[in-house]
Coordinates of C-alpha atoms in Angstrom, one line a residue:
X1 CA -382.2 -135.5 71.3
X2 CA -379.2 -137.7 71.3
X3 CA -377.8 -140.5 69.8
X4 CA -376.0 -143.3 71.6
X5 CA -373.5 -145.1 70.1
X6 CA -371.9 -148.7 71.1
X7 CA -369.2 -150.6 69.9
X8 CA -368.4 -154.5 70.1
X9 CA -364.5 -154.1 69.6
X10 CA -362.7 -156.7 68.2
X11 CA -359.3 -157.9 66.5
X12 CA -360.6 -157.4 62.8
X13 CA -364.3 -156.5 62.9
X14 CA -365.9 -154.1 65.4
X15 CA -369.6 -153.7 65.2
X16 CA -371.2 -150.8 65.9
X17 CA -375.1 -150.4 67.1
X18 CA -376.5 -147.0 67.5
X19 CA -379.9 -146.2 69.0
X20 CA -381.8 -142.9 70.1
X21 CA -383.8 -141.6 72.8
X22 CA -386.1 -144.0 73.1
X23 CA -384.3 -147.2 72.4
X24 CA -385.1 -147.6 69.0
X25 CA -382.2 -148.9 66.4
X26 CA -381.3 -147.0 64.1
X27 CA -377.5 -148.3 62.9
X28 CA -376.3 -151.9 62.8
X29 CA -373.2 -152.4 60.9
X30 CA -369.8 -153.5 61.0
X31 CA -366.5 -152.2 60.6
X32 CA -362.7 -153.4 59.7
X33 CA -360.5 -152.1 62.0
X34 CA -358.5 -150.5 59.4
X35 CA -357.7 -146.5 59.3
X36 CA -360.1 -146.5 56.1
X37 CA -362.8 -148.3 57.4
X38 CA -362.9 -146.3 61.1
X39 CA -362.6 -142.5 58.8
X40 CA -365.8 -144.0 57.2
X41 CA -367.5 -144.8 60.1
X42 CA -366.3 -141.3 61.6
X43 CA -368.0 -139.6 58.9
X44 CA -371.3 -141.7 59.3
X45 CA -371.6 -140.9 63.4
X46 CA -371.1 -137.2 62.4
X47 CA -373.7 -137.7 59.5
X48 CA -375.8 -138.8 62.2
X49 CA -375.0 -136.8 64.8
X50 CA -376.2 -133.6 62.6
X51 CA -379.8 -135.2 62.2
X52 CA -379.9 -136.8 65.6
X53 CA -378.1 -134.3 68.0
X54 CA -374.8 -135.5 70.1
X55 CA -373.7 -138.6 69.9
X56 CA -371.8 -140.7 72.4
X57 CA -369.6 -143.4 71.7
X58 CA -369.0 -146.4 73.8
X59 CA -366.0 -149.0 73.5
X60 CA -365.8 -152.5 75.7
X61 CA -362.2 -152.3 75.6
X62 CA -359.6 -150.4 76.4
X63 CA -355.6 -150.2 74.6
X64 CA -354.6 -153.4 72.6
X65 CA -356.9 -153.7 69.8
X66 CA -358.9 -151.0 70.4
X67 CA -355.8 -148.5 70.6
X68 CA -356.1 -147.3 66.7
X69 CA -360.2 -147.2 66.8
X70 CA -360.2 -145.0 70.3
X71 CA -357.5 -142.8 68.9
X72 CA -359.0 -142.0 65.8
X73 CA -362.2 -141.2 67.5
X74 CA -361.0 -139.1 69.9
X75 CA -358.9 -137.1 67.7
X76 CA -362.2 -136.7 65.3
X77 CA -363.7 -134.8 68.4
X78 CA -366.3 -137.5 69.6
X79 CA -367.4 -138.5 73.1
X80 CA -366.0 -141.6 74.3
X81 CA -367.1 -143.6 77.4
X82 CA -366.0 -146.9 78.8
X83 CA -368.4 -149.6 79.3
X84 CA -366.7 -152.5 81.0
X85 CA -367.3 -156.1 79.5
X86 CA -368.5 -157.3 82.8
X87 CA -371.0 -154.9 82.6
X88 CA -372.3 -155.4 78.8
X89 CA -372.0 -159.5 79.6
X90 CA -374.3 -159.6 82.8
X91 CA -376.9 -156.9 81.1
X92 CA -376.7 -159.0 77.7
X93 CA -377.6 -162.2 80.0
X94 CA -380.9 -160.1 81.1
X95 CA -382.1 -159.7 77.9
X96 CA -384.3 -162.5 76.2
X97 CA -381.7 -164.6 74.2
X98 CA -378.7 -162.9 75.7
X99 CA -377.3 -166.4 76.6
X100 CA -375.9 -166.6 72.6
X101 CA -373.6 -164.0 72.6
X102 CA -373.4 -162.3 69.2
X103 CA -371.1 -159.2 68.2
X104 CA -374.4 -157.3 66.9
X105 CA -376.4 -158.4 69.8
X106 CA -373.6 -156.6 71.9
X107 CA -372.9 -153.8 69.9
X108 CA -376.6 -153.0 71.1
X109 CA -376.3 -153.7 74.8
X110 CA -373.1 -151.2 74.6
X111 CA -375.8 -148.9 72.8
X112 CA -378.2 -149.1 75.3
X113 CA -376.1 -148.9 78.4
X114 CA -375.1 -145.6 76.9
X115 CA -378.4 -144.3 76.6
X116 CA -379.0 -145.7 80.3
X117 CA -376.0 -144.3 82.0
X118 CA -373.7 -141.9 80.2
X119 CA -375.4 -139.0 81.0
X120 CA -376.1 -139.8 84.2
X121 CA -372.2 -139.8 84.6
X122 CA -371.8 -143.7 85.2
X123 CA -369.9 -143.7 82.8
X124 CA -366.1 -143.2 82.8
X125 CA -365.2 -140.9 79.9
X126 CA -362.0 -141.2 78.0
X127 CA -359.5 -138.7 77.4
X128 CA -357.0 -138.9 74.5
X129 CA -353.7 -140.8 75.7
X130 CA -350.3 -138.7 76.4
X131 CA -347.0 -140.1 75.2
X132 CA -346.0 -140.8 79.0
X133 CA -349.2 -142.3 79.7
X134 CA -348.3 -144.7 76.8
X135 CA -344.9 -145.8 77.8
X136 CA -346.4 -146.2 81.1
X137 CA -348.4 -148.5 80.1
X138 CA -345.8 -150.5 77.9
X139 CA -343.4 -150.4 80.5
X140 CA -345.5 -151.0 83.1
X141 CA -347.5 -154.5 80.6
X142 CA -343.3 -155.5 79.7
X143 CA -342.2 -155.5 83.6
X144 CA -345.8 -158.0 84.2
X145 CA -344.6 -160.3 81.8
X146 CA -341.5 -160.6 82.6
X147 CA -342.2 -161.2 86.1
X148 CA -344.9 -164.2 84.7
X149 CA -341.7 -165.2 83.1
X150 CA -339.3 -165.0 85.1
X151 CA -341.5 -167.1 87.4
X152 CA -342.7 -169.9 85.0
X153 CA -339.2 -170.3 84.9
X154 CA -338.8 -170.7 88.0
X155 CA -341.1 -172.9 88.6
X156 CA -340.2 -175.1 85.4
X157 CA -336.4 -175.4 87.4
X158 CA -337.9 -176.6 90.3
X159 CA -339.8 -179.0 88.8
X160 CA -337.2 -180.4 87.0
X161 CA -334.5 -180.2 90.1
X162 CA -337.2 -181.9 92.2
X163 CA -337.7 -185.1 89.2
X164 CA -334.5 -186.2 89.4
X165 CA -332.7 -184.8 92.7
X166 CA -335.3 -184.3 95.2
X167 CA -333.2 -183.8 98.1
X168 CA -331.0 -181.2 96.5
X169 CA -334.5 -179.4 95.2
X170 CA -335.1 -179.1 98.9
X171 CA -332.5 -176.9 99.3
X172 CA -330.9 -175.0 96.9
X173 CA -333.1 -171.8 96.1
X174 CA -332.1 -171.2 92.8
X175 CA -333.4 -167.3 92.8
X176 CA -329.8 -166.6 94.5
X177 CA -326.3 -166.5 93.0
X178 CA -325.1 -168.5 95.3
X179 CA -327.5 -171.5 94.6
X180 CA -327.8 -171.0 90.6
X181 CA -324.0 -170.9 90.5
X182 CA -324.3 -174.5 91.5
X183 CA -326.7 -175.7 89.5
X184 CA -324.9 -174.7 86.8
X185 CA -322.7 -177.7 87.0
X186 CA -323.7 -179.9 89.1
X187 CA -327.7 -181.3 89.6
X188 CA -327.7 -184.7 89.8
X189 CA -326.9 -186.9 92.9
X190 CA -324.1 -188.8 91.4
X191 CA -322.7 -185.8 89.4
X192 CA -322.2 -184.1 93.0
X193 CA -321.1 -187.7 94.7
X194 CA -318.9 -187.8 92.0
X195 CA -317.1 -184.4 92.3
X196 CA -317.0 -184.9 95.9
X197 CA -316.3 -181.8 98.4
X198 CA -313.3 -180.5 96.5
X199 CA -314.8 -180.4 93.0
X200 CA -318.0 -178.9 94.7
X201 CA -315.9 -176.2 96.3
X202 CA -313.5 -175.6 93.0
X203 CA -316.5 -174.8 91.0
X204 CA -318.2 -172.6 93.4
X205 CA -314.9 -170.5 93.9
X206 CA -315.1 -169.5 90.2
X207 CA -317.8 -167.3 91.2
X208 CA -316.0 -164.5 93.7
X209 CA -317.4 -163.1 96.9
X210 CA -319.8 -166.0 97.3
X211 CA -320.8 -165.7 101.3
X212 CA -318.3 -168.5 102.2
X213 CA -320.4 -169.9 105.0
X214 CA -323.4 -169.8 103.2
X215 CA -321.3 -171.7 100.4
X216 CA -320.0 -174.2 102.9
X217 CA -323.8 -175.1 104.3
X218 CA -324.9 -175.6 100.8
X219 CA -322.4 -177.7 99.4
X220 CA -322.6 -179.8 102.5
X221 CA -326.2 -180.4 102.3
X222 CA -325.7 -181.2 98.6
X223 CA -323.1 -184.2 99.4
X224 CA -325.7 -185.2 102.0
X225 CA -328.4 -185.5 100.1
X226 CA -326.6 -187.2 97.0
X227 CA -324.8 -189.3 99.5
X228 CA -329.0 -190.4 100.3
X229 CA -330.0 -191.3 96.4
X230 CA -328.5 -193.9 94.8
X231 CA -331.2 -194.5 92.5
X232 CA -330.3 -193.1 89.2
X233 CA -333.5 -191.6 87.6
X234 CA -335.0 -192.1 84.3
X235 CA -333.9 -189.2 81.8
X236 CA -332.0 -187.4 84.5
X237 CA -329.1 -186.4 82.3
X238 CA -330.8 -184.8 79.8
X239 CA -333.3 -183.0 82.4
X240 CA -330.1 -181.6 84.1
X241 CA -328.8 -180.3 80.6
X242 CA -332.1 -178.6 80.2
X243 CA -331.8 -177.1 83.7
X244 CA -328.5 -175.5 83.2

C-alpha cells in the first residue's frame, strides 16, 4: 500500500488531493500558503502514511510561490517529485469535464500522475536546494530580467528616435558609446542643424577616447539626415527629452 499526493500550487492557497493505489481519493483539502498551514498539512500526510504506507508528494510548480512549500516538505523528510504543468493540463483535458479547470481537479490529476508514473521513475525527484544553487538561480533570473529590460529600453529608444528623426535612427547605434553620447544632447533634425558640425564636434570631444574616424563618419551622416528632414514633427521636443 502507498499513497500518492498531488498539490496544485497557488500564490495564496494550495489544494491537496491524495489517492490510494486503486485511485480512490481519500483526501481533498485546501492549504493556505503559510508556515502554520503547511506544518498542519505535513502532520496530516504523516498520519496518512501511518495508515496507508509510504507517501509520495508531487507539486506542479518549482521555485517562486512554491519555494516555502517545497522547502518545508523536504525538511519534513517527505518524498517529493515534480509533475510539469503541461503534463497536468493535458491529463486533465483527457478526463470527463477536464476542459473546466479547478484547483481540486488539478490536485487530483497530479495525484493520479504520481500514482501512475512515480514508481517507474518517470517523474523527477526533488532534493533540497543548496545555498549556492539558490543564489545561482536568483542571479540567473536577475540577469534575465536585466536583459529583457535592456532590450525593451533599446526598442523604445529606436521607436522614439524613428518617430522624430527617422534618418538619424537609421544611422546611429545607441548600443555604442559614440552613438549614445550623440543622443545625450542632439536628437531632432532641427537641433542637429542648429549645432552644425562645430557644435556636434565640440560635444563629442567632451567624451574622451572616442574613435575619431567613427565620430567623423557619424556626424557627417547625422548632418546629412538633418538637412534632408525639414519637417518639424509634433511632440518632437518632448520625445527628444524623454530619449535623452
